Amino acid sequence: MPLQKFQMHRLMRIASLLKENRYPNSETLVKEFRRIALEENLEIDCGKKTILRDMKILEEEFHCPLAFDRARNGYYLRHHGWDFIAPALLDENEMLAAVIGARISEEIFPAPLKNRIRNAVDYLLQNNNPDFLDTANMESLSILSGLHVNLESDIFMTIFQGWLTHHCVNIEYADWRGQLSRRVIEPHTLVFFNNSWYSKAFCHEKKHPRTFSLQRIRSAELLKGTFKPDRGIIASVNPDDFLDFEKIENVKLHADKYALDRLKASPLHSGQVIHDDGTVEIPAVAKEVLFPFLLSQEGNVKILEPVELKEEFKAKLRKILDNC
């Protein structure tokens, strides 16, 4: 049966007194817990029957080598090699963070990592009973990540382990054309971006940082060689530069109100500026990002500058029409 937080506090205090050879008994413990309740504002006050139940729990569930010395009228440890291994006692904010974290992990991490996180939180919940679980339905907390690509769990965990322990990984990687190549990479980062998993890593073959989509990795083997985390590679992971596309600088758009709301919610660049007349100035943006956005707006956004980019987008539209 899960232990309540105030009960765990009592067990911890009793274990401490036993370790200190204080020979506590039910009467002295009742007085001690009453003092603690007043001075520390803990719900720890109880009667003698509760103390006796606590002693039984220490013996049966925590294998405490408990004995009673009639001459000293108190409990003691038959040997001091025993350690009281107690689960963490978390406050409600900490438990809320853990539960929400587990819900998010179930949506964005593949197995078995998400199962490990879930099991860890379940263990915490066994010994912590936060009030919010009585009123909140955690199943109604939804994270629609859109993670539909089935990642091979072994491959993901190998990359994850390489990132976690700073070990190099030998991978077989398929580019966008499906061509396979062997790479030894240093996974300096692990990134969930646009509903997919990536690693920005140093590629030993190219001698340069590269962004690898985990869904394109066909096999992965953890190597003995290690690396030192590169702060420059880690700092380069941001929405403006992450995918390493070539950027078009000083792009100017004009958008209607609906499109402006979209741009405010999902900027095309962290430094974009939106003017009152609907003009949007973007310091730099990749065509691979801009063109899909323009198509999704169905004519509610138009390119003002540069003219060459505007003409290229028109050519793309004509090609679409020709294929309809």
CSV table of C-alpha atoms in Angstrom, one decimal:
chain,number,residue,atom,x,y,z
A,1,MET,CA,0.0,0.0,0.0
A,2,PRO,CA,1.5,3.4,-0.9
A,3,LEU,CA,2.8,5.4,2.1
A,4,GLN,CA,1.4,8.8,2.7
A,5,LYS,CA,3.8,11.7,2.9
A,6,PHE,CA,3.3,12.4,6.6
A,7,GLN,CA,3.8,8.7,7.3
A,8,MET,CA,7.1,8.7,5.5
A,9,HIS,CA,8.2,11.7,7.5
A,10,ARG,CA,7.5,9.8,10.7
A,11,LEU,CA,9.4,6.8,9.5
A,12,MET,CA,12.4,8.9,8.5
A,13,ARG,CA,12.4,10.5,12.0
A,14,ILE,CA,12.2,7.2,13.7
A,15,ALA,CA,15.0,5.8,11.6
A,16,SER,CA,17.2,8.8,12.5
A,17,LEU,CA,16.6,8.3,16.2
A,18,LEU,CA,17.4,4.6,16.0
A,19,LYS,CA,20.6,5.4,14.1
A,20,GLU,CA,21.6,7.8,16.9
A,21,ASN,CA,21.0,5.2,19.6
A,22,ARG,CA,18.3,7.4,21.2
A,23,TYR,CA,16.1,4.3,22.2
A,24,PRO,CA,12.8,5.8,21.2
A,25,ASN,CA,9.5,4.3,22.4
A,26,SER,CA,5.8,5.0,21.5
A,27,GLU,CA,5.5,7.5,24.4
A,28,THR,CA,8.6,9.5,23.6
A,29,LEU,CA,7.8,9.4,19.9
A,30,VAL,CA,4.3,10.8,20.4
A,31,LYS,CA,5.8,13.7,22.3
A,32,GLU,CA,8.5,14.2,19.6
A,33,PHE,CA,6.0,14.2,16.7
A,34,ARG,CA,3.8,16.6,18.6
A,35,ARG,CA,6.8,19.0,19.0
A,36,ILE,CA,7.7,18.7,15.3
A,37,ALA,CA,4.1,19.3,14.3
A,38,LEU,CA,4.1,22.6,16.2
A,39,GLU,CA,7.6,23.8,15.3
A,40,GLU,CA,7.9,22.6,11.7
A,41,ASN,CA,4.2,22.8,10.7
A,42,LEU,CA,4.2,19.2,9.5
A,43,GLU,CA,1.1,16.9,9.8
A,44,ILE,CA,3.1,14.4,11.8
A,45,ASP,CA,1.2,14.3,15.1
A,46,CYS,CA,-0.2,10.8,16.0
A,47,GLY,CA,-1.0,8.4,18.8
A,48,LYS,CA,0.7,5.3,20.2
A,49,LYS,CA,-1.2,2.8,18.0
A,50,THR,CA,0.0,4.7,14.9
A,51,ILE,CA,3.6,4.5,16.3
A,52,LEU,CA,3.4,0.8,16.7
A,53,ARG,CA,2.1,0.4,13.1
A,54,ASP,CA,5.0,2.5,11.9
A,55,MET,CA,7.4,0.2,13.8
A,56,LYS,CA,5.9,-2.8,12.1
A,57,ILE,CA,6.2,-1.2,8.7
A,58,LEU,CA,9.9,-0.5,9.3
A,59,GLU,CA,10.4,-4.2,10.2
A,60,GLU,CA,8.3,-5.8,7.4
A,61,GLU,CA,8.7,-3.4,4.5
A,62,PHE,CA,12.1,-1.8,5.1
A,63,HIS,CA,13.7,-4.9,6.8
A,64,CYS,CA,14.8,-2.8,9.8
A,65,PRO,CA,16.7,-5.0,12.4
A,66,LEU,CA,14.5,-3.6,15.1
A,67,ALA,CA,14.6,-4.8,18.7
A,68,PHE,CA,13.2,-3.6,22.1
A,69,ASP,CA,15.4,-3.1,25.1
A,70,ARG,CA,13.3,-3.5,28.3
A,71,ALA,CA,16.0,-2.1,30.5
A,72,ARG,CA,16.2,1.1,28.5
A,73,ASN,CA,12.5,1.0,27.6
A,74,GLY,CA,13.1,1.8,24.0
A,75,TYR,CA,13.7,0.4,20.5
A,76,TYR,CA,17.2,-0.1,19.0
A,77,LEU,CA,19.0,-1.6,16.0
A,78,ARG,CA,20.4,-5.0,16.4
A,79,HIS,CA,23.2,-3.9,14.0
A,80,HIS,CA,24.0,-0.6,12.4
A,81,GLY,CA,24.6,-1.9,8.9
A,82,TRP,CA,21.0,-1.1,8.0
A,83,ASP,CA,20.1,1.9,5.9
A,84,PHE,CA,16.7,3.4,5.6
A,85,ILE,CA,16.2,3.7,1.8
A,86,ALA,CA,13.2,6.0,1.5
A,87,PRO,CA,11.6,7.3,-1.7
A,88,ALA,CA,11.9,11.0,-2.5
A,89,LEU,CA,9.2,13.1,-0.8
A,90,LEU,CA,8.2,15.8,-3.4
A,91,ASP,CA,6.0,18.8,-3.0
A,92,GLU,CA,2.9,19.2,-5.2
A,93,ASN,CA,4.7,21.5,-7.7
A,94,GLU,CA,7.5,19.0,-8.1
A,95,MET,CA,5.0,16.1,-8.6
A,96,LEU,CA,2.9,18.2,-11.1
A,97,ALA,CA,6.1,18.8,-13.1
A,98,ALA,CA,6.9,15.1,-13.0
A,99,VAL,CA,3.4,14.0,-14.1
A,100,ILE,CA,3.2,16.5,-17.0
A,101,GLY,CA,6.7,15.6,-18.0
A,102,ALA,CA,5.7,11.9,-18.2
A,103,ARG,CA,2.6,12.8,-20.3
A,104,ILE,CA,4.8,14.8,-22.8
A,105,SER,CA,7.4,12.0,-22.9
A,106,GLU,CA,4.7,9.5,-23.9
A,107,GLU,CA,4.0,11.6,-27.0
A,108,ILE,CA,7.4,12.6,-28.2
A,109,PHE,CA,9.8,9.8,-27.1
A,110,PRO,CA,9.7,6.3,-28.7
A,111,ALA,CA,9.8,3.2,-26.5
A,112,PRO,CA,11.6,2.1,-24.4
A,113,LEU,CA,12.7,5.6,-23.2
A,114,LYS,CA,9.1,6.8,-22.7
A,115,ASN,CA,8.4,3.6,-20.6
A,116,ARG,CA,11.4,4.3,-18.4
A,117,ILE,CA,10.2,7.8,-17.7
A,118,ARG,CA,6.6,6.6,-17.1
A,119,ASN,CA,7.8,3.9,-14.7
A,120,ALA,CA,9.9,6.4,-12.7
A,121,VAL,CA,7.0,8.7,-12.3
A,122,ASP,CA,4.7,5.8,-11.3
A,123,TYR,CA,7.2,4.9,-8.6
A,124,LEU,CA,7.1,8.5,-7.2
A,125,LEU,CA,3.4,8.4,-7.2
A,126,GLN,CA,3.4,5.3,-5.1
A,127,ASN,CA,4.8,7.3,-2.2
A,128,ASN,CA,3.5,10.7,-3.0
A,129,ASN,CA,-0.2,11.4,-3.2
A,130,PRO,CA,-0.6,15.0,-4.6
A,131,ASP,CA,-4.0,16.5,-4.1
A,132,PHE,CA,-4.3,17.6,-7.8
A,133,LEU,CA,-4.6,13.9,-8.9
A,134,ASP,CA,-8.0,13.8,-7.1
A,135,THR,CA,-9.5,16.5,-9.3
A,136,ALA,CA,-7.4,16.6,-12.5
A,137,ASN,CA,-7.8,14.0,-15.2
A,138,MET,CA,-4.3,13.7,-16.7
A,139,GLU,CA,-5.7,11.8,-19.6
A,140,SER,CA,-7.4,15.0,-20.7
A,141,LEU,CA,-3.9,16.7,-21.0
A,142,SER,CA,-3.2,16.2,-24.6
A,143,ILE,CA,0.1,16.8,-26.5
A,144,LEU,CA,-0.6,16.5,-30.3
A,145,SER,CA,3.0,16.1,-31.3
A,146,GLY,CA,2.2,14.7,-34.7
A,147,LEU,CA,5.1,12.1,-34.2
A,148,HIS,CA,3.8,9.6,-36.7
A,149,VAL,CA,7.2,8.3,-38.1
A,150,ASN,CA,8.0,4.9,-36.5
A,151,LEU,CA,11.5,5.3,-35.2
A,152,GLU,CA,13.5,2.1,-34.6
A,153,SER,CA,13.7,1.9,-30.8
A,154,ASP,CA,17.2,0.4,-30.9
A,155,ILE,CA,18.5,3.1,-33.2
A,156,PHE,CA,17.0,5.9,-31.2
A,157,MET,CA,18.4,4.5,-27.9
A,158,THR,CA,21.8,4.1,-29.4
A,159,ILE,CA,21.9,7.7,-30.5
A,160,PHE,CA,20.4,8.7,-27.2
A,161,GLN,CA,23.1,6.8,-25.3
A,162,GLY,CA,25.8,8.4,-27.5
A,163,TRP,CA,24.4,11.9,-26.7
A,164,LEU,CA,24.0,11.1,-23.0
A,165,THR,CA,27.5,9.6,-22.4
A,166,HIS,CA,29.4,11.5,-25.2
A,167,HIS,CA,30.3,8.4,-27.2
A,168,CYS,CA,30.7,8.4,-31.0
A,169,VAL,CA,28.3,6.4,-33.1
A,170,ASN,CA,28.8,4.5,-36.3
A,171,ILE,CA,25.7,5.0,-38.5
A,172,GLU,CA,24.4,4.0,-41.9
A,173,TYR,CA,22.5,7.0,-43.2
A,174,ALA,CA,20.1,7.4,-46.1
A,175,ASP,CA,20.0,10.9,-47.7
A,176,TRP,CA,16.8,12.3,-49.3
A,177,ARG,CA,17.5,10.4,-52.5
A,178,GLY,CA,17.8,7.1,-50.5
A,179,GLN,CA,21.5,6.7,-51.1
A,180,LEU,CA,23.3,5.0,-48.2
A,181,SER,CA,26.6,6.0,-46.6
A,182,ARG,CA,28.5,5.1,-43.5
A,183,ARG,CA,29.3,7.9,-41.1
A,184,VAL,CA,31.0,8.1,-37.7
A,185,ILE,CA,29.3,10.9,-35.8
A,186,GLU,CA,29.5,12.7,-32.5
A,187,PRO,CA,25.9,13.4,-31.4
A,188,HIS,CA,26.4,16.7,-29.6
A,189,THR,CA,22.6,17.4,-29.6
A,190,LEU,CA,19.3,15.6,-29.6
A,191,VAL,CA,16.5,17.8,-31.0
A,192,PHE,CA,12.7,17.4,-31.4
A,193,PHE,CA,11.9,19.8,-34.2
A,194,ASN,CA,8.8,20.1,-36.3
A,195,ASN,CA,7.5,16.7,-35.0
A,196,SER,CA,10.6,14.8,-35.9
A,197,TRP,CA,13.8,13.8,-34.1
A,198,TYR,CA,17.2,15.0,-35.2
A,199,SER,CA,20.8,15.2,-34.0
A,200,LYS,CA,23.1,18.0,-34.9
A,201,ALA,CA,26.4,16.1,-34.8
A,202,PHE,CA,30.0,16.4,-35.9
A,203,CYS,CA,30.5,14.2,-38.9
A,204,HIS,CA,34.0,12.6,-39.0
A,205,GLU,CA,33.7,11.9,-42.8
A,206,LYS,CA,32.8,15.5,-43.7
A,207,LYS,CA,34.9,17.1,-40.9
A,208,HIS,CA,32.0,19.4,-40.2
A,209,PRO,CA,28.8,19.6,-38.2
A,210,ARG,CA,25.8,18.1,-39.9
A,211,THR,CA,22.1,17.7,-39.0
A,212,PHE,CA,20.9,14.1,-39.2
A,213,SER,CA,17.3,13.0,-39.2
A,214,LEU,CA,16.9,10.0,-37.0
A,215,GLN,CA,14.3,8.5,-39.2
A,216,ARG,CA,16.8,8.2,-42.0
A,217,ILE,CA,19.3,6.3,-39.9
A,218,ARG,CA,19.2,2.6,-41.0
A,219,SER,CA,21.6,1.2,-38.3
A,220,ALA,CA,23.6,2.6,-35.4
A,221,GLU,CA,26.4,1.2,-33.3
A,222,LEU,CA,27.8,2.8,-30.2
A,223,LEU,CA,31.6,3.1,-30.3
A,224,LYS,CA,34.2,3.2,-27.6
A,225,GLY,CA,35.6,6.6,-28.7
A,226,THR,CA,34.3,9.6,-26.8
A,227,PHE,CA,34.0,13.3,-27.6
A,228,LYS,CA,33.9,16.6,-25.7
A,229,PRO,CA,30.6,18.5,-26.1
A,230,ASP,CA,31.0,21.4,-28.5
A,231,ARG,CA,29.4,24.5,-27.2
A,232,GLY,CA,29.3,26.0,-30.7
A,233,ILE,CA,27.4,23.1,-32.1
A,234,ILE,CA,25.0,23.1,-29.2
A,235,ALA,CA,24.4,26.9,-29.4
A,236,SER,CA,23.7,26.6,-33.1
A,237,VAL,CA,20.5,24.7,-32.4
A,238,ASN,CA,17.8,27.3,-32.8
A,239,PRO,CA,14.7,27.7,-35.0
A,240,ASP,CA,16.5,30.1,-37.4
A,241,ASP,CA,19.5,28.0,-38.4
A,242,PHE,CA,18.8,24.5,-37.3
A,243,LEU,CA,18.3,22.7,-40.6
A,244,ASP,CA,21.2,24.3,-42.4
A,245,PHE,CA,19.2,25.4,-45.4
A,246,GLU,CA,20.6,28.2,-47.5
A,247,LYS,CA,19.0,31.5,-46.4
A,248,ILE,CA,17.6,34.4,-48.5
A,249,GLU,CA,18.3,37.6,-46.7
A,250,ASN,CA,16.2,40.7,-46.3
A,251,VAL,CA,12.9,39.2,-47.3
A,252,LYS,CA,9.8,41.5,-47.2
A,253,LEU,CA,6.2,40.2,-47.3
A,254,HIS,CA,2.7,41.7,-47.1
A,255,ALA,CA,0.1,39.7,-45.2
A,256,ASP,CA,-3.5,40.0,-44.2
A,257,LYS,CA,-4.8,39.8,-40.6
A,258,TYR,CA,-5.2,36.0,-40.6
A,259,ALA,CA,-1.7,35.4,-41.9
A,260,LEU,CA,-0.3,38.0,-39.5
A,261,ASP,CA,-1.8,36.0,-36.6
A,262,ARG,CA,0.0,32.9,-38.0
A,263,LEU,CA,3.3,34.7,-38.3
A,264,LYS,CA,3.0,36.0,-34.7
A,265,ALA,CA,2.3,32.5,-33.4
A,266,SER,CA,5.0,30.8,-35.6
A,267,PRO,CA,7.6,33.4,-36.7
A,268,LEU,CA,9.6,32.6,-39.8
A,269,HIS,CA,12.6,34.2,-38.0
A,270,SER,CA,13.1,35.2,-34.4
A,271,GLY,CA,14.1,38.7,-35.6
A,272,GLN,CA,11.1,39.3,-37.9
A,273,VAL,CA,9.4,42.7,-37.6
A,274,ILE,CA,5.6,43.2,-38.3
A,275,HIS,CA,4.5,46.7,-39.2
A,276,ASP,CA,1.0,48.1,-38.7
A,277,ASP,CA,0.3,48.1,-42.5
A,278,GLY,CA,0.8,44.4,-42.7
A,279,THR,CA,4.4,44.5,-44.0
A,280,VAL,CA,6.7,41.9,-42.5
A,281,GLU,CA,10.4,42.2,-42.6
A,282,ILE,CA,12.4,39.0,-42.2
A,283,PRO,CA,16.2,39.1,-41.8
A,284,ALA,CA,16.8,35.7,-43.4
A,285,VAL,CA,14.6,32.7,-44.3
A,286,ALA,CA,15.1,29.5,-46.3
A,287,LYS,CA,13.0,28.9,-49.4
A,288,GLU,CA,12.3,25.4,-47.9
A,289,VAL,CA,10.5,27.2,-45.0
A,290,LEU,CA,9.0,30.2,-46.8
A,291,PHE,CA,7.5,28.6,-49.9
A,292,PRO,CA,5.4,26.0,-47.9
A,293,PHE,CA,4.2,28.8,-45.7
A,294,LEU,CA,3.1,30.9,-48.6
A,295,LEU,CA,1.2,28.0,-50.2
A,296,SER,CA,-0.6,27.3,-46.9
A,297,GLN,CA,-1.8,30.9,-46.8
A,298,GLU,CA,-3.7,30.5,-50.2
A,299,GLY,CA,-2.8,34.0,-51.5
A,300,ASN,CA,-3.1,35.9,-48.3
A,301,VAL,CA,0.6,36.7,-48.3
A,302,LYS,CA,2.7,38.1,-51.1
A,303,ILE,CA,6.4,38.6,-51.6
A,304,LEU,CA,7.5,42.2,-51.9
A,305,GLU,CA,11.3,41.8,-51.9
A,306,PRO,CA,13.6,40.6,-53.3
A,307,VAL,CA,12.1,40.5,-56.8
A,308,GLU,CA,14.1,37.5,-57.8
A,309,LEU,CA,12.5,35.4,-55.0
A,310,LYS,CA,9.1,36.6,-56.1
A,311,GLU,CA,9.7,35.5,-59.7
A,312,GLU,CA,11.1,32.1,-58.5
A,313,PHE,CA,7.9,31.5,-56.4
A,314,LYS,CA,5.7,32.4,-59.4
A,315,ALA,CA,7.6,29.8,-61.5
A,316,LYS,CA,6.9,27.2,-58.8
A,317,LEU,CA,3.2,28.1,-58.9
A,318,ARG,CA,3.1,27.8,-62.7
A,319,LYS,CA,4.8,24.3,-62.4
A,320,ILE,CA,2.1,23.3,-59.9
A,321,LEU,CA,-0.7,24.5,-62.3
A,322,ASP,CA,0.9,22.7,-65.2
A,323,ASN,CA,0.8,19.4,-63.2
A,324,CYS,CA,-2.8,19.8,-62.2
